[in-house]
XYZ file of C-alpha atoms in Angstrom:
588
model
C 28.517 52.488 -14.155
C 25.589 54.781 -13.341
C 25.309 58.465 -13.631
C 25.756 60.219 -10.421
C 23.179 62.956 -10.057
C 21.637 64.657 -6.972
C 18.208 63.546 -6.247
C 15.323 66.029 -7.000
C 14.451 66.287 -3.367
C 18.001 67.595 -2.510
C 18.760 69.977 -5.334
C 17.446 71.874 -8.275
C 17.628 70.167 -11.630
C 20.792 71.262 -13.584
C 20.790 72.193 -17.245
C 24.060 72.663 -19.176
C 23.515 75.261 -22.068
C 25.921 75.089 -24.900
C 25.917 77.922 -27.428
C 28.534 80.164 -29.075
C 26.147 83.025 -29.368
C 26.233 85.003 -26.023
C 22.923 86.368 -26.586
C 21.162 83.092 -27.117
C 23.250 81.702 -24.047
C 21.932 84.576 -21.875
C 18.307 84.066 -23.025
C 18.300 80.390 -22.280
C 19.972 80.646 -18.985
C 17.834 83.529 -17.694
C 14.688 81.576 -18.801
C 15.814 78.319 -17.091
C 16.893 80.152 -13.935
C 13.511 81.858 -13.593
C 11.855 78.535 -14.028
C 13.740 77.160 -11.027
C 16.518 75.321 -12.786
C 20.295 75.723 -12.202
C 21.545 76.814 -15.644
C 25.191 76.319 -16.500
C 26.359 78.149 -19.609
C 29.210 76.975 -21.866
C 30.345 78.900 -25.029
C 32.182 75.959 -26.829
C 32.289 72.235 -26.929
C 35.432 71.569 -24.837
C 34.139 73.768 -22.010
C 30.867 71.862 -22.254
C 32.542 68.464 -22.101
C 34.738 69.474 -19.117
C 31.745 70.806 -17.176
C 29.513 67.839 -17.935
C 32.169 65.311 -16.962
C 33.025 67.123 -13.715
C 29.304 67.400 -12.575
C 26.820 65.478 -14.843
C 23.476 67.603 -15.239
C 19.983 66.447 -15.715
C 19.819 67.689 -19.321
C 22.033 69.280 -22.018
C 20.930 71.928 -24.344
C 23.335 71.657 -27.276
C 24.027 73.845 -30.298
C 25.473 72.063 -33.314
C 27.733 74.824 -34.679
C 30.435 75.595 -32.144
C 33.880 77.420 -32.665
C 36.021 74.417 -31.618
C 34.255 71.028 -32.191
C 30.719 70.514 -33.423
C 27.762 69.683 -31.329
C 27.682 66.304 -32.998
C 31.213 65.584 -31.714
C 30.149 66.542 -28.283
C 27.149 64.346 -28.256
C 29.148 61.516 -29.624
C 31.848 61.775 -26.887
C 29.194 62.047 -24.136
C 27.377 58.957 -25.487
C 30.590 56.997 -25.513
C 31.354 57.787 -21.936
C 29.411 55.419 -19.388
C 29.333 58.198 -16.902
C 27.496 60.526 -19.276
C 25.897 58.211 -21.830
C 22.343 58.450 -20.262
C 22.245 62.244 -19.930
C 19.458 63.596 -22.220
C 20.739 65.739 -25.089
C 18.427 68.332 -26.771
C 20.084 69.738 -29.955
C 19.101 73.507 -30.675
C 20.196 74.545 -34.178
C 19.316 76.574 -37.162
C 19.974 73.430 -39.168
C 16.430 72.232 -39.707
C 16.971 69.951 -42.563
C 15.571 66.452 -41.963
C 19.009 64.733 -42.500
C 20.492 66.934 -39.774
C 17.740 65.881 -37.431
C 18.161 62.198 -38.355
C 21.901 62.455 -37.607
C 21.293 64.055 -34.230
C 18.850 61.288 -33.284
C 21.333 58.648 -34.582
C 24.060 60.068 -32.342
C 21.818 59.677 -29.321
C 19.927 62.900 -28.875
C 16.450 62.824 -27.426
C 14.997 65.959 -28.980
C 15.645 68.579 -31.603
C 14.565 72.265 -31.451
C 14.992 74.546 -34.456
C 16.208 78.216 -34.399
C 14.853 80.601 -34.049
C 13.020 78.929 -31.078
C 10.094 79.726 -28.857
C 11.287 79.996 -25.265
C 8.187 78.474 -23.935
C 8.493 75.447 -26.218
C 12.155 74.941 -25.099
C 11.148 75.129 -21.428
C 8.387 72.664 -21.848
C 10.770 70.140 -23.659
C 13.438 70.585 -20.907
C 10.861 70.042 -18.260
C 9.580 66.834 -19.855
C 13.126 65.470 -20.243
C 14.064 66.400 -16.811
C 11.093 64.484 -15.411
C 11.819 61.570 -17.554
C 15.492 61.662 -16.517
C 14.752 61.875 -12.735
C 12.220 59.086 -12.959
C 14.712 56.973 -14.919
C 17.496 57.582 -12.308
C 15.032 56.590 -9.577
C 14.083 53.447 -11.370
C 17.753 52.686 -11.912
C 18.471 53.044 -8.111
C 15.485 50.971 -7.199
C 16.673 48.358 -9.723
C 20.097 48.481 -8.201
C 18.846 48.029 -4.720
C 16.570 45.115 -5.839
C 19.718 43.556 -7.588
C 21.582 43.913 -4.390
C 18.740 42.520 -2.149
C 18.201 39.626 -4.601
C 21.950 38.879 -4.547
C 22.054 39.045 -0.750
C 18.958 36.862 -0.508
C 20.285 34.347 -2.979
C 23.441 34.234 -1.002
C 21.531 33.636 2.207
C 19.344 31.008 0.616
C 22.315 29.016 -0.796
C 24.077 29.292 2.443
C 21.304 27.868 4.577
C 21.093 24.237 5.671
C 17.432 23.902 4.710
C 16.193 23.107 1.382
C 13.885 25.886 -0.093
C 11.402 25.151 -2.908
C 8.904 27.661 -4.502
C 5.949 26.147 -6.171
C 2.954 27.451 -7.945
C -0.261 25.293 -8.030
C 1.912 22.222 -7.083
C 4.619 22.877 -9.851
C 8.113 23.814 -8.812
C 9.325 27.138 -10.069
C 12.568 27.498 -8.222
C 14.640 25.934 -5.586
C 18.057 26.256 -3.880
C 21.105 24.048 -4.193
C 20.299 22.385 -0.804
C 16.978 21.309 -2.135
C 18.578 19.591 -5.067
C 21.038 17.904 -2.648
C 18.262 16.608 -0.356
C 16.551 14.803 -3.095
C 19.855 13.843 -4.959
C 18.765 15.618 -8.097
C 19.575 18.790 -10.185
C 17.886 21.883 -11.310
C 17.074 20.720 -14.661
C 15.116 17.652 -13.190
C 13.355 19.468 -10.231
C 12.273 22.833 -11.852
C 8.788 22.483 -13.449
C 8.388 19.152 -11.760
C 5.347 18.246 -9.557
C 6.192 19.093 -5.823
C 4.178 16.136 -4.606
C 6.353 13.675 -6.529
C 9.099 14.292 -4.027
C 6.862 13.452 -1.090
C 6.235 9.737 -0.112
C 2.670 8.657 -0.820
C 1.332 8.225 2.776
C 2.295 11.825 3.592
C 0.960 13.605 0.571
C -2.453 14.163 1.841
C -0.998 15.756 5.146
C 1.283 18.009 3.164
C -1.576 18.999 0.893
C -3.682 19.937 3.833
C -0.892 22.010 5.292
C -0.518 23.813 1.999
C -4.276 24.363 1.690
C -4.719 25.781 5.176
C -1.545 27.786 5.096
C -0.747 26.459 8.465
C 2.292 27.908 10.073
C 3.611 24.791 11.861
C 6.213 22.190 10.953
C 5.252 18.680 9.976
C 7.518 15.505 9.935
C 7.207 13.748 6.667
C 9.027 11.421 4.513
C 10.404 12.647 1.331
C 11.297 10.643 -1.793
C 14.677 10.903 -3.475
C 15.216 10.520 -7.164
C 16.094 6.857 -6.844
C 13.066 6.320 -4.777
C 14.857 6.015 -1.450
C 13.045 7.628 1.585
C 14.357 10.488 3.441
C 12.924 11.898 6.841
C 12.135 15.558 6.539
C 10.529 18.427 8.530
C 8.576 20.685 6.327
C 7.252 24.224 6.941
C 5.221 25.875 4.190
C 3.376 29.223 3.730
C 1.940 31.484 1.062
C 3.740 34.410 -0.408
C 3.573 37.057 -3.180
C 6.002 36.405 -5.975
C 6.167 38.234 -9.259
C 2.432 39.213 -8.974
C 1.457 35.578 -8.155
C 0.408 33.953 -4.985
C 2.682 31.038 -4.638
C 3.829 28.707 -1.877
C 7.391 28.265 -0.347
C 8.295 25.038 1.328
C 11.260 24.876 3.601
C 12.765 21.365 4.063
C 15.103 20.234 6.872
C 16.837 16.798 6.859
C 15.891 14.857 9.908
C 18.201 11.825 9.116
C 20.666 12.835 11.976
C 17.554 13.253 14.301
C 16.069 9.855 13.339
C 19.508 8.210 14.026
C 19.687 9.748 17.443
C 16.023 8.766 18.110
C 16.789 5.196 16.957
C 19.753 5.040 19.305
C 17.623 6.562 22.233
C 14.800 4.172 21.374
C 17.213 1.085 21.560
C 18.516 2.361 24.750
C 15.150 2.890 26.131
C 13.993 -0.578 25.000
C 17.076 -2.050 26.656
C 16.239 -0.074 29.812
C 12.575 -1.383 29.801
C 13.768 -4.782 29.347
C 15.892 -4.435 32.504
C 13.009 -2.913 34.351
C 10.861 -5.867 33.243
C 13.083 -8.259 35.042
C 11.701 -6.780 38.332
C 8.387 -8.192 37.428
C 7.435 -11.873 37.011
C 7.963 -13.419 33.764
C 4.294 -13.020 32.843
C 3.749 -9.442 33.793
C 4.273 -6.026 32.310
C 3.277 -3.541 35.043
C -0.319 -4.286 35.770
C -0.847 -6.352 32.579
C -0.847 -10.128 33.104
C -0.051 -12.889 30.532
C 2.615 -15.287 29.573
C 1.165 -16.306 26.238
C 2.993 -15.655 22.952
C 0.383 -13.093 21.851
C 0.824 -11.163 25.048
C 4.602 -11.371 24.792
C 4.224 -9.629 21.330
C 1.948 -7.072 22.983
C 4.642 -6.372 25.633
C 7.180 -5.635 22.878
C 4.934 -3.219 21.159
C 4.212 -1.575 24.463
C 7.847 -1.097 25.225
C 8.386 0.318 21.632
C 5.516 2.717 22.099
C 6.582 3.896 25.491
C 10.143 4.659 24.121
C 8.748 6.833 21.356
C 6.488 9.883 21.049
C 4.413 8.737 18.227
C 0.559 8.416 18.389
C -0.782 4.875 18.826
C -3.993 3.125 17.977
C -4.903 0.294 20.461
C -7.324 -2.051 18.944
C -9.207 -5.131 20.332
C -12.568 -6.500 21.363
C -14.517 -4.948 24.171
C -13.184 -5.970 27.623
C -9.707 -6.790 26.477
C -7.971 -4.169 28.497
C -7.187 -1.532 25.977
C -7.136 1.366 28.647
C -4.808 -0.733 30.693
C -2.482 -0.802 27.771
C -2.653 2.797 27.281
C -2.062 3.537 30.944
C 0.992 1.151 30.789
C 2.473 2.886 27.813
C 2.064 6.317 29.692
C 3.510 4.952 32.840
C 6.656 3.603 31.021
C 7.091 6.629 28.800
C 8.876 9.943 29.426
C 5.579 11.497 30.215
C 4.912 9.314 33.192
C 4.881 12.297 35.605
C 2.472 14.177 33.516
C -1.271 13.747 33.312
C -3.029 10.763 31.783
C -6.512 12.065 30.593
C -9.075 9.242 29.481
C -11.923 10.321 27.375
C -14.891 8.167 26.246
C -15.456 9.570 22.691
C -18.729 7.627 22.598
C -20.123 9.949 25.145
C -19.185 13.151 23.395
C -21.719 14.608 21.084
C -21.128 17.207 18.407
C -22.863 19.940 20.328
C -20.357 19.747 23.288
C -17.310 18.510 21.423
C -15.412 21.839 21.318
C -16.431 22.676 24.897
C -15.224 19.311 26.153
C -12.058 18.988 24.267
C -11.016 22.797 23.952
C -12.555 24.256 27.099
C -14.334 27.530 27.118
C -14.113 31.090 28.192
C -16.417 32.948 30.675
C -19.498 34.176 28.888
C -18.998 31.946 25.827
C -22.528 30.606 26.239
C -25.448 30.689 28.578
C -24.246 29.237 31.955
C -20.548 29.766 31.222
C -19.906 31.664 34.439
C -16.157 30.934 34.430
C -13.314 29.811 32.311
C -13.096 26.035 32.128
C -10.215 23.929 30.788
C -10.820 21.162 28.149
C -9.441 17.738 27.722
C -6.399 19.100 25.552
C -5.639 21.567 28.515
C -5.639 18.899 31.021
C -3.463 16.502 28.990
C -0.897 19.167 27.956
C 2.628 17.587 28.243
C 0.932 14.436 29.060
C -1.269 11.686 27.371
C -4.794 12.038 26.016
C -6.424 8.692 25.729
C -9.227 8.686 23.333
C -11.391 5.482 23.975
C -13.905 4.521 21.143
C -12.279 6.851 18.684
C -14.324 5.290 15.877
C -17.584 6.805 17.472
C -16.465 10.391 16.577
C -18.622 11.884 13.805
C -16.967 13.450 10.696
C -17.274 16.974 11.935
C -15.683 16.006 15.209
C -12.991 14.181 13.320
C -12.118 17.347 11.324
C -11.784 19.407 14.561
C -9.604 16.746 16.183
C -7.447 16.536 13.150
C -6.824 20.294 13.002
C -5.436 20.122 16.493
C -3.194 17.291 15.759
C -1.863 18.928 12.587
C -1.582 22.601 14.052
C -0.672 21.472 17.752
C -2.997 24.402 18.792
C -6.729 25.052 19.453
C -8.887 27.968 20.510
C -11.111 27.621 23.454
C -14.833 28.250 22.819
C -15.393 31.900 23.202
C -11.702 32.573 22.971
C -9.747 34.553 20.392
C -6.168 33.440 20.993
C -5.023 29.928 20.020
C -3.314 27.863 22.639
C -0.355 25.575 21.867
C -0.604 22.030 23.108
C 1.790 19.124 23.485
C -0.357 15.967 24.146
C 0.343 12.450 22.960
C -2.632 10.591 21.563
C -3.390 6.949 22.505
C -6.654 6.062 20.654
C -8.502 2.882 21.340
C -11.285 1.227 19.260
C -13.053 -2.073 19.077
C -13.771 -1.343 15.365
C -11.632 -1.935 12.227
C -10.528 1.586 11.377
C -9.155 0.685 7.864
C -12.471 -0.699 6.871
C -14.159 2.364 8.227
C -11.926 4.636 6.120
C -12.707 2.360 3.083
C -16.483 2.643 3.842
C -16.178 6.526 4.168
C -17.115 6.407 7.910
C -13.472 7.651 9.163
C -11.315 10.283 7.683
C -8.279 8.789 5.914
C -6.086 11.817 6.874
C -6.957 11.407 10.584
C -6.378 7.702 10.350
C -2.789 8.262 9.042
C -2.237 10.889 11.565
C -3.162 8.472 14.330
C -2.247 5.082 12.963
C 1.548 5.633 13.259
C 1.794 2.448 15.637
C -0.955 -0.147 16.223
C -1.173 -2.529 19.175
C -3.791 -5.366 18.721
C -4.836 -6.614 22.247
C -5.962 -10.376 21.687
C -9.261 -11.572 23.010
C -9.299 -13.926 26.026
C -10.172 -16.920 23.952
C -6.991 -16.572 21.854
C -4.916 -16.669 25.097
C -6.317 -19.293 27.283
C -3.209 -20.246 28.987
C -3.301 -16.678 30.554
C -6.717 -17.469 32.395
C -5.130 -19.190 35.366
C -2.761 -16.304 35.924
C -5.709 -13.672 35.568
C -7.946 -15.643 38.014
C -5.093 -15.749 40.507
C -4.449 -12.094 40.324
C -8.222 -11.323 40.564
C -8.622 -13.587 43.599
C -5.708 -11.923 45.306
C -7.626 -8.570 44.838
C -11.166 -9.838 45.759
C -10.593 -12.669 48.083
C -7.070 -13.658 48.837
C -7.907 -16.476 51.225
C -10.512 -18.158 49.036
C -9.340 -21.021 46.887
C -10.949 -21.700 43.451
C -12.324 -25.234 42.954
C -10.965 -27.035 40.028
C -14.421 -27.430 38.590
C -14.686 -23.663 38.400
C -11.266 -23.258 36.932
C -12.229 -25.795 34.293
C -15.365 -23.953 33.331
C -13.501 -20.754 33.045
C -10.908 -22.507 30.768
C -13.613 -23.871 28.489
C -15.691 -20.749 28.077
C -15.017 -18.433 25.192
C -15.498 -15.187 26.954
C -17.200 -12.932 24.479
C -16.848 -10.022 27.067
C -13.194 -10.927 27.684
C -11.527 -9.846 30.891
C -14.354 -7.509 31.928
C -16.700 -10.463 31.733
C -14.426 -12.686 33.642
C -14.178 -10.137 36.482
C -17.926 -9.951 36.639
C -18.530 -13.707 36.736
C -15.852 -14.225 39.320
C -17.249 -11.503 41.646
C -20.720 -13.079 41.204
C -19.401 -16.440 42.091
C -17.608 -15.139 45.131
C -20.867 -13.358 46.053
C -23.375 -16.056 45.577
C -21.324 -19.414 45.432
C -22.897 -20.152 42.049
C -21.729 -19.560 38.464
C -23.885 -19.303 35.352
C -21.408 -20.580 32.829
C -23.119 -23.296 30.751
C -22.779 -26.892 32.080
C -21.657 -25.764 35.542
C -23.867 -25.689 38.503
C -22.252 -25.590 41.943
C -23.681 -25.745 45.518
C -23.396 -22.853 47.779
C -19.979 -21.355 48.302
C -20.052 -22.098 52.027
C -19.783 -25.873 51.355
C -16.978 -25.480 48.821
C -14.796 -22.731 49.947
C -13.988 -23.753 53.490
C -10.285 -25.005 53.595
C -9.623 -28.198 55.487
C -8.554 -27.666 59.042
C -5.008 -28.780 59.942
C -4.687 -32.051 62.098
C -4.285 -31.459 65.765
C -5.883 -28.165 65.881
C -7.497 -27.066 69.220
C -11.431 -26.600 69.345
C -10.985 -23.037 70.275
C -8.865 -22.198 67.264
C -10.996 -24.234 64.831
C -14.063 -22.340 66.073
C -12.320 -19.049 65.462
C -11.133 -20.134 62.011
C -14.526 -21.189 61.005
C -15.997 -17.939 62.457
C -13.572 -15.740 60.593
C -14.352 -17.726 57.377
C -18.000 -17.354 57.674
C -17.837 -13.763 58.501
C -15.531 -13.210 55.384
C -17.941 -15.191 53.146
C -20.868 -13.404 54.340
C -19.312 -9.946 53.826
C -18.393 -10.963 50.283
C -21.805 -12.274 49.496
C -23.298 -8.978 50.717
C -20.767 -6.908 48.922
C -19.105 -5.840 52.186
C -22.226 -4.202 53.486
C -21.722 -4.621 57.186
C -25.356 -3.748 58.350
C -26.813 -6.402 56.088
C -24.037 -8.882 57.026
C -24.630 -8.255 60.810
C -28.419 -8.992 60.327
C -27.885 -12.129 58.292
C -25.301 -13.485 60.998
C -27.781 -12.384 63.746
C -25.270 -10.317 65.658
C -24.990 -6.634 66.541
C -23.174 -4.383 64.023
C -20.746 -3.316 66.782
C -19.987 -7.013 67.472
C -19.435 -7.586 63.764
C -17.022 -4.678 63.724
C -15.053 -6.012 66.623
C -14.714 -9.451 65.110
C -13.595 -7.991 61.760
C -10.938 -6.113 63.517
C -9.950 -9.176 65.595
C -9.551 -11.488 62.673
C -8.066 -8.827 60.318
C -10.822 -9.254 57.678
C -10.326 -6.551 54.924
C -11.126 -6.299 51.269
């Protein structure tokens, strides 16, 4: 129990003066009163004890020789009482022998003044002990407050559902019970252990980056329990002052329940996508065409990616349709009504990276006459497609990684960061793991992006899809033009180093010129090959119109639908050509 005493700001310091000599009593009380103290006289020990217990003073001036009980007895009783044990007692006595002083100090006195005394000396000693006593009481009050706050904080910490870990230089110095429960461990095992030992290996770099940058954002990671089992966690970390040190606090939330719900949602979404897929032909997924086993595997991965919010890396050779895969994922995802923003990373240089991706504020640089959004602004709530991600330089990779980790960026010339929610679909025709190994691509960015990977197979590895692709392309370019079997055979035999993009180009050139430059194939002009046989019994007038319509279409295709050139080649006015195009319904 602590001594109750008015604070120095609210009252004068109180001094109880105990002496059986009225003259000494009057001298001391007058001196103390003039010095600003509240002096309370007592002629014997019992009066002194009653007064002190009723209203504890700051200091007691106590004579040893008293008419009822000795000053030693008074001191002993005061020190035995928790309410008065800490009050400073100064003995004033004519007994100046050394053993008397020793006895007084042994009983708990803080000072000893011999009689006759010098008033100024007594006053200075009283002032010193009053100051010490007041500081002592203030310190006790502060300690009590700290103890109460610590108890309240510890109660709150233990009541929270999050695990809380304090660590210094990676070494755990304290944690709450919830943290022990999360990792299925105990205080003895966790305290003084290395914090990173409780994080699964693939996520340690991301957590280390978070702790290094003091980023105030949550990060989804995988923890590692004592038995090695993984546990999905959300971690939030920041620096704080603790006992004179700069330490870090990590708050961990168990995401097991969330992952279970997400797994159920993913299952339902996949089932929904499977039902949607029945609306297409067996060999299609949206605009993507292919019935081969390799493409069926791609379809499954696209469905899984569309049902999640994870970042995806789409890899494959040039011309395989990586952007089409990205657009399909976006179209089938929950972000389908939000923007899809494609970016060719190979065309972005270091000097314009921040301006292109983060936007800029008016006046940020010469020519910046207005605020302009960047790619992340445009893709907020939607999908950002980063084509040729492997072309980004290291400095650009660092800036991109910072946005992915913090989920915020600052426009060029701006001062306030902007939050962003954009899903990243990255495409590359390079082997990113090899680039990481060779030091050409940041490992932390790789792990941040490479949550899922979809490998789009080259055309030569799915030749059974070539007829389907050609049929779809012909429907787009020339729906009434059949493809000779010799051309189809040539397309089937060719290895297509440029994949679908090359196929589109060669087919368009064939339709325009009637010739194809695939090795071992040389065809006569298209007009002698692409005219369909006329049905038996057709009237001459109808046959002429059929051939005329066919000739006009073939000439338009060969001239890339340029009507002026087509009219000149056919030897008819442009207006006549226009009328016949409308008559026969010839459109692209």
